[in-house]
PDB file of C-alpha atoms in Angstrom:
ATOM      1  CA  MET A  21       0.000   0.000   0.000  1.00 54.00           C
ATOM      2  CA  ASN A  22       1.520   3.315  -0.999  1.00 60.00           C
ATOM      3  CA  LEU A  23       1.634   6.388   1.232  1.00 56.00           C
ATOM      4  CA  LYS A  24      -1.281   8.143  -0.513  1.00 58.00           C
ATOM      5  CA  ASN A  25      -3.612   5.136  -0.098  1.00 57.00           C
ATOM      6  CA  LEU A  26      -2.525   4.763   3.517  1.00 50.00           C
ATOM      7  CA  ILE A  27      -3.373   8.400   4.281  1.00 55.00           C
ATOM      8  CA  VAL A  28      -6.777   8.131   2.540  1.00 51.00           C
ATOM      9  CA  ALA A  29      -7.593   4.939   4.480  1.00 52.00           C
ATOM     10  CA  ALA A  30      -6.557   6.583   7.755  1.00 50.00           C
ATOM     11  CA  GLY A  31      -8.707   9.631   6.994  1.00 52.00           C
ATOM     12  CA  LEU A  32     -11.776   7.486   6.265  1.00 47.00           C
ATOM     13  CA  LEU A  33     -11.248   5.463   9.418  1.00 47.00           C
ATOM     14  CA  ALA A  34     -10.806   8.607  11.523  1.00 46.00           C
ATOM     15  CA  ALA A  35     -13.932  10.204   9.997  1.00 43.00           C
ATOM     16  CA  SER A  36     -15.991   7.108  10.743  1.00 42.00           C
ATOM     17  CA  THR A  37     -15.165   7.391  14.455  1.00 42.00           C
ATOM     18  CA  PHE A  38     -17.135  10.648  14.571  1.00 41.00           C
ATOM     19  CA  ALA A  39     -20.251   9.174  12.938  1.00 38.00           C
ATOM     20  CA  ALA A  40     -21.852   8.001  16.206  1.00 44.00           C
ATOM     21  CA  SER A  41     -25.314   9.430  16.782  1.00 55.00           C
ATOM     22  CA  ALA A  42     -27.674   9.485  19.725  1.00 77.00           C
ATOM     23  CA  ALA A  43     -31.121   7.902  19.800  1.00 85.00           C
ATOM     24  CA  THR A  44     -33.760  10.612  19.454  1.00 91.00           C
ATOM     25  CA  LEU A  45     -37.519  10.998  19.780  1.00 94.00           C
ATOM     26  CA  THR A  46     -37.931  13.003  16.554  1.00 92.00           C
ATOM     27  CA  GLY A  47     -41.226  12.071  14.889  1.00 93.00           C
ATOM     28  CA  ASP A  48     -42.378  10.065  17.928  1.00 94.00           C
ATOM     29  CA  SER A  49     -45.767  10.613  19.549  1.00 96.00           C
ATOM     30  CA  VAL A  50     -45.113  11.316  23.256  1.00 97.00           C
ATOM     31  CA  THR A  51     -47.497  11.974  26.147  1.00 97.00           C
ATOM     32  CA  VAL A  52     -46.623  14.832  28.501  1.00 97.00           C
ATOM     33  CA  ASN A  53     -48.432  15.290  31.807  1.00 97.00           C
ATOM     34  CA  LEU A  54     -47.960  18.029  34.407  1.00 96.00           C
ATOM     35  CA  THR A  55     -49.304  17.707  37.937  1.00 94.00           C
ATOM     36  CA  ALA A  56     -48.816  19.991  40.934  1.00 90.00           C
ATOM     37  CA  ASN A  57     -51.654  20.884  43.330  1.00 86.00           C
ATOM     38  CA  SER A  58     -53.914  19.535  40.584  1.00 89.00           C
ATOM     39  CA  ASN A  59     -53.560  17.792  37.245  1.00 93.00           C
ATOM     40  CA  PHE A  60     -52.910  20.339  34.504  1.00 94.00           C
ATOM     41  CA  GLY A  61     -53.612  17.817  31.775  1.00 94.00           C
ATOM     42  CA  THR A  62     -51.975  15.386  29.436  1.00 96.00           C
ATOM     43  CA  GLN A  63     -50.835  16.457  25.986  1.00 96.00           C
ATOM     44  CA  THR A  64     -49.960  14.044  23.204  1.00 97.00           C
ATOM     45  CA  VAL A  65     -47.368  15.679  20.983  1.00 96.00           C
ATOM     46  CA  VAL A  66     -45.333  14.702  17.935  1.00 96.00           C
ATOM     47  CA  VAL A  67     -41.694  15.506  18.650  1.00 95.00           C
ATOM     48  CA  GLY A  68     -40.199  17.942  16.147  1.00 93.00           C
ATOM     49  CA  VAL A  69     -38.076  21.062  15.928  1.00 91.00           C
ATOM     50  CA  GLY A  70     -38.431  23.533  18.813  1.00 92.00           C
ATOM     51  CA  PRO A  71     -40.774  23.291  21.809  1.00 94.00           C
ATOM     52  CA  ASP A  72     -43.015  20.237  21.652  1.00 96.00           C
ATOM     53  CA  ALA A  73     -45.463  21.029  24.483  1.00 95.00           C
ATOM     54  CA  ASN A  74     -46.548  24.149  26.338  1.00 95.00           C
ATOM     55  CA  TYR A  75     -48.372  24.757  29.608  1.00 94.00           C
ATOM     56  CA  PHE A  76     -49.855  28.097  30.737  1.00 91.00           C
ATOM     57  CA  GLY A  77     -48.560  29.792  27.574  1.00 91.00           C
ATOM     58  CA  ASN A  78     -45.062  30.128  29.036  1.00 91.00           C
ATOM     59  CA  GLN A  79     -43.806  26.691  30.210  1.00 93.00           C
ATOM     60  CA  ASN A  80     -42.131  24.997  27.252  1.00 96.00           C
ATOM     61  CA  VAL A  81     -41.057  21.373  26.851  1.00 97.00           C
ATOM     62  CA  ASP A  82     -38.498  20.446  24.179  1.00 97.00           C
ATOM     63  CA  LEU A  83     -37.960  16.690  23.895  1.00 96.00           C
ATOM     64  CA  ASN A  84     -35.198  16.717  21.281  1.00 93.00           C
ATOM     65  CA  ALA A  85     -32.969  19.672  22.125  1.00 92.00           C
ATOM     66  CA  GLY A  86     -29.207  19.713  21.766  1.00 89.00           C
ATOM     67  CA  ILE A  87     -26.958  19.008  18.809  1.00 89.00           C
ATOM     68  CA  SER A  88     -27.684  15.268  18.909  1.00 89.00           C
ATOM     69  CA  GLY A  89     -31.394  15.677  19.728  1.00 91.00           C
ATOM     70  CA  ASP A  90     -31.119  13.680  22.967  1.00 93.00           C
ATOM     71  CA  ILE A  91     -31.669  16.519  25.473  1.00 95.00           C
ATOM     72  CA  LEU A  92     -34.906  17.257  27.366  1.00 96.00           C
ATOM     73  CA  THR A  93     -35.359  20.948  28.173  1.00 96.00           C
ATOM     74  CA  LEU A  94     -37.948  22.640  30.376  1.00 95.00           C
ATOM     75  CA  SER A  95     -37.956  26.411  30.009  1.00 95.00           C
ATOM     76  CA  SER A  96     -40.074  29.410  30.866  1.00 94.00           C
ATOM     77  CA  THR A  97     -40.628  32.516  28.759  1.00 93.00           C
ATOM     78  CA  SER A  98     -41.067  34.585  31.932  1.00 91.00           C
ATOM     79  CA  THR A  99     -40.439  34.398  35.672  1.00 89.00           C
ATOM     80  CA  PHE A 100     -43.134  32.237  37.228  1.00 81.00           C
ATOM     81  CA  GLY A 101     -44.029  32.296  40.955  1.00 80.00           C
ATOM     82  CA  SER A 102     -44.754  28.560  41.056  1.00 80.00           C
ATOM     83  CA  ILE A 103     -46.405  25.966  38.841  1.00 83.00           C
ATOM     84  CA  ASP A 104     -49.629  25.745  40.849  1.00 74.00           C
ATOM     85  CA  GLY A 105     -49.666  29.334  42.135  1.00 75.00           C
ATOM     86  CA  VAL A 106     -49.425  28.114  45.743  1.00 75.00           C
ATOM     87  CA  GLY A 107     -45.927  26.644  45.990  1.00 73.00           C
ATOM     88  CA  GLY A 108     -44.617  23.830  48.138  1.00 76.00           C
ATOM     89  CA  ASP A 109     -46.573  21.019  46.476  1.00 84.00           C
ATOM     90  CA  PRO A 110     -44.645  18.408  44.509  1.00 92.00           C
ATOM     91  CA  VAL A 111     -44.447  19.126  40.785  1.00 93.00           C
ATOM     92  CA  VAL A 112     -44.525  15.988  38.630  1.00 96.00           C
ATOM     93  CA  TRP A 113     -43.690  15.997  34.928  1.00 96.00           C
ATOM     94  CA  THR A 114     -44.388  12.630  33.273  1.00 98.00           C
ATOM     95  CA  PHE A 115     -43.176  11.822  29.768  1.00 97.00           C
ATOM     96  CA  GLY A 116     -44.655   8.595  28.418  1.00 97.00           C
ATOM     97  CA  ASP A 117     -44.580   6.495  25.266  1.00 96.00           C
ATOM     98  CA  LEU A 118     -40.902   7.340  24.665  1.00 95.00           C
ATOM     99  CA  ASP A 119     -40.043   5.316  21.563  1.00 94.00           C
ATOM    100  CA  PHE A 120     -36.447   6.189  20.730  1.00 94.00           C
ATOM    101  CA  SER A 121     -35.012   5.773  17.228  1.00 91.00           C
ATOM    102  CA  GLY A 122     -33.410   2.424  16.528  1.00 90.00           C
ATOM    103  CA  GLY A 123     -35.717   0.691  19.028  1.00 91.00           C
ATOM    104  CA  GLU A 124     -33.526   1.792  21.941  1.00 93.00           C
ATOM    105  CA  THR A 125     -34.991   1.964  25.442  1.00 94.00           C
ATOM    106  CA  LEU A 126     -34.467   4.503  28.206  1.00 95.00           C
ATOM    107  CA  ILE A 127     -31.936   3.338  30.826  1.00 95.00           C
ATOM    108  CA  GLY A 128     -31.023   6.633  32.512  1.00 94.00           C
ATOM    109  CA  PHE A 129     -31.282  10.413  32.629  1.00 95.00           C
ATOM    110  CA  ASN A 130     -28.274  12.667  33.278  1.00 95.00           C
ATOM    111  CA  PHE A 131     -29.098  16.116  34.667  1.00 96.00           C
ATOM    112  CA  ILE A 132     -27.342  19.028  32.997  1.00 95.00           C
ATOM    113  CA  GLN A 133     -29.192  21.817  34.815  1.00 93.00           C
ATOM    114  CA  SER A 134     -31.851  21.448  37.504  1.00 90.00           C
ATOM    115  CA  PHE A 135     -33.147  22.380  40.913  1.00 81.00           C
ATOM    116  CA  SER A 136     -31.335  20.699  43.804  1.00 77.00           C
ATOM    117  CA  ASN A 137     -34.201  18.394  44.726  1.00 87.00           C
ATOM    118  CA  VAL A 138     -35.251  16.909  41.372  1.00 94.00           C
ATOM    119  CA  VAL A 139     -35.742  13.142  41.310  1.00 95.00           C
ATOM    120  CA  ALA A 140     -35.870  11.219  38.021  1.00 96.00           C
ATOM    121  CA  THR A 141     -37.730   7.912  37.821  1.00 97.00           C
ATOM    122  CA  ILE A 142     -37.388   5.915  34.610  1.00 96.00           C
ATOM    123  CA  THR A 143     -38.832   2.874  32.908  1.00 96.00           C
ATOM    124  CA  ALA A 144     -37.917   1.539  29.465  1.00 94.00           C
ATOM    125  CA  ASN A 145     -40.309   4.022  27.821  1.00 95.00           C
ATOM    126  CA  SER A 146     -41.106   6.741  30.384  1.00 97.00           C
ATOM    127  CA  LEU A 147     -39.476   9.435  32.486  1.00 97.00           C
ATOM    128  CA  THR A 148     -40.963  11.110  35.564  1.00 98.00           C
ATOM    129  CA  LEU A 149     -39.364  14.217  37.072  1.00 97.00           C
ATOM    130  CA  THR A 150     -40.495  15.234  40.573  1.00 95.00           C
ATOM    131  CA  TYR A 151     -39.483  18.307  42.584  1.00 92.00           C
ATOM    132  CA  ASP A 152     -40.902  20.718  45.169  1.00 90.00           C
ATOM    133  CA  ASP A 153     -42.793  23.605  43.591  1.00 87.00           C
ATOM    134  CA  VAL A 154     -40.529  26.653  43.604  1.00 85.00           C
ATOM    135  CA  ALA A 155     -40.266  29.968  41.773  1.00 87.00           C
ATOM    136  CA  ILE A 156     -39.290  29.390  38.149  1.00 87.00           C
ATOM    137  CA  PRO A 157     -36.805  31.742  36.491  1.00 89.00           C
ATOM    138  CA  SER A 158     -37.088  32.925  32.922  1.00 93.00           C
ATOM    139  CA  GLY A 159     -35.136  30.696  30.519  1.00 94.00           C
ATOM    140  CA  ILE A 160     -34.034  27.074  30.857  1.00 95.00           C
ATOM    141  CA  TYR A 161     -34.618  25.773  34.374  1.00 94.00           C
ATOM    142  CA  LEU A 162     -34.330  22.010  33.948  1.00 95.00           C
ATOM    143  CA  GLN A 163     -32.315  20.130  31.366  1.00 96.00           C
ATOM    144  CA  GLY A 164     -30.999  16.600  31.032  1.00 96.00           C
ATOM    145  CA  GLN A 165     -29.767  14.023  28.573  1.00 95.00           C
ATOM    146  CA  PHE A 166     -31.616  10.806  27.785  1.00 95.00           C
ATOM    147  CA  VAL A 167     -29.402   7.736  28.218  1.00 94.00           C
ATOM    148  CA  THR A 168     -30.613   4.893  26.021  1.00 93.00           C
ATOM    149  CA  SER A 169     -29.742   1.217  25.697  1.00 90.00           C
ATOM    150  CA  GLY A 170     -27.493   1.945  22.695  1.00 81.00           C
ATOM    151  CA  SER A 171     -25.587   4.743  24.451  1.00 68.00           C
ATOM    152  CA  GLN A 172     -21.978   3.828  25.054  1.00 57.00           C
ATOM    153  CA  THR A 173     -19.123   5.765  26.534  1.00 52.00           C
ATOM    154  CA  PRO A 174     -15.924   4.882  24.695  1.00 50.00           C
ATOM    155  CA  ALA A 175     -12.891   3.943  26.807  1.00 47.00           C
ATOM    156  CA  VAL A 176     -10.818   6.524  24.908  1.00 49.00           C
ATOM    157  CA  PRO A 177     -12.499   9.767  23.839  1.00 52.00           C
ATOM    158  CA  LEU A 178     -13.090   9.816  20.071  1.00 53.00           C
ATOM    159  CA  PRO A 179     -10.844  12.788  19.234  1.00 59.00           C
ATOM    160  CA  ALA A 180      -7.978  11.203  21.186  1.00 62.00           C
ATOM    161  CA  SER A 181      -8.445   7.827  19.483  1.00 65.00           C
ATOM    162  CA  ALA A 182      -8.348   9.460  16.046  1.00 66.00           C
ATOM    163  CA  LEU A 183      -5.109  11.253  16.928  1.00 68.00           C
ATOM    164  CA  LEU A 184      -3.624   8.024  18.271  1.00 67.00           C
ATOM    165  CA  LEU A 185      -4.580   6.225  15.064  1.00 67.00           C
ATOM    166  CA  LEU A 186      -3.032   8.899  12.854  1.00 69.00           C
ATOM    167  CA  GLY A 187       0.118   9.004  15.018  1.00 72.00           C
ATOM    168  CA  GLY A 188       0.499   5.230  14.765  1.00 77.00           C
ATOM    169  CA  LEU A 189       0.067   5.290  10.999  1.00 70.00           C
ATOM    170  CA  PHE A 190       2.635   8.084  10.709  1.00 72.00           C
ATOM    171  CA  GLY A 191       5.046   5.969  12.748  1.00 74.00           C
ATOM    172  CA  LEU A 192       4.473   2.960  10.483  1.00 73.00           C
ATOM    173  CA  VAL A 193       5.093   5.051   7.359  1.00 74.00           C
ATOM    174  CA  THR A 194       8.283   6.455   8.879  1.00 76.00           C
ATOM    175  CA  VAL A 195       9.591   2.981   9.778  1.00 71.00           C
ATOM    176  CA  LYS A 196       8.672   1.665   6.309  1.00 76.00           C
ATOM    177  CA  ARG A 197      10.539   4.531   4.594  1.00 76.00           C
ATOM    178  CA  ARG A 198      13.663   3.980   6.745  1.00 79.00           C
ATOM    179  CA  THR A 199      13.757   0.252   6.047  1.00 79.00           C
ATOM    180  CA  ALA A 200      13.191   0.820   2.292  1.00 74.00           C
ATOM    181  CA  ALA A 201      16.087   3.321   2.095  1.00 69.00           C
TER     182      ALA A 201
END
């Protein structure tokens, strides 16, 4: 194999290491329920671009946020005293019928931003978030990443593995040139 072919093969191999994608809910029909002092109703939504559900005209739910589409975001368009107007009662967000792409199932939920007392309860196709009703700031107030059955954390981060691969190939080319000379 000549040097040019070796470099092309290394480039294709390195590019393929970045092709991993997360399981998403895009196009899925999901049920969203909000309960605090009372039940504020269940919405069945088709997950798409931007907010997927809305309560009270200012509480937005985005089920496929983030670059990979695997982030759940709860946000408010204005400061909100509390979900039920009283405060102190448990707030329960339930997301059901979560059918992730590729047939993957939900195995975890990693908080990115949240209140200190939020508890996540999961099943293979549902997520329930529970916390004490508190004042809600304007903007994102709760955010987390879905962890699905196909999610894997590589032993070596992808950018580092690509650099290691290219460094090893460079070393092989150098040794080959020295032995050929």
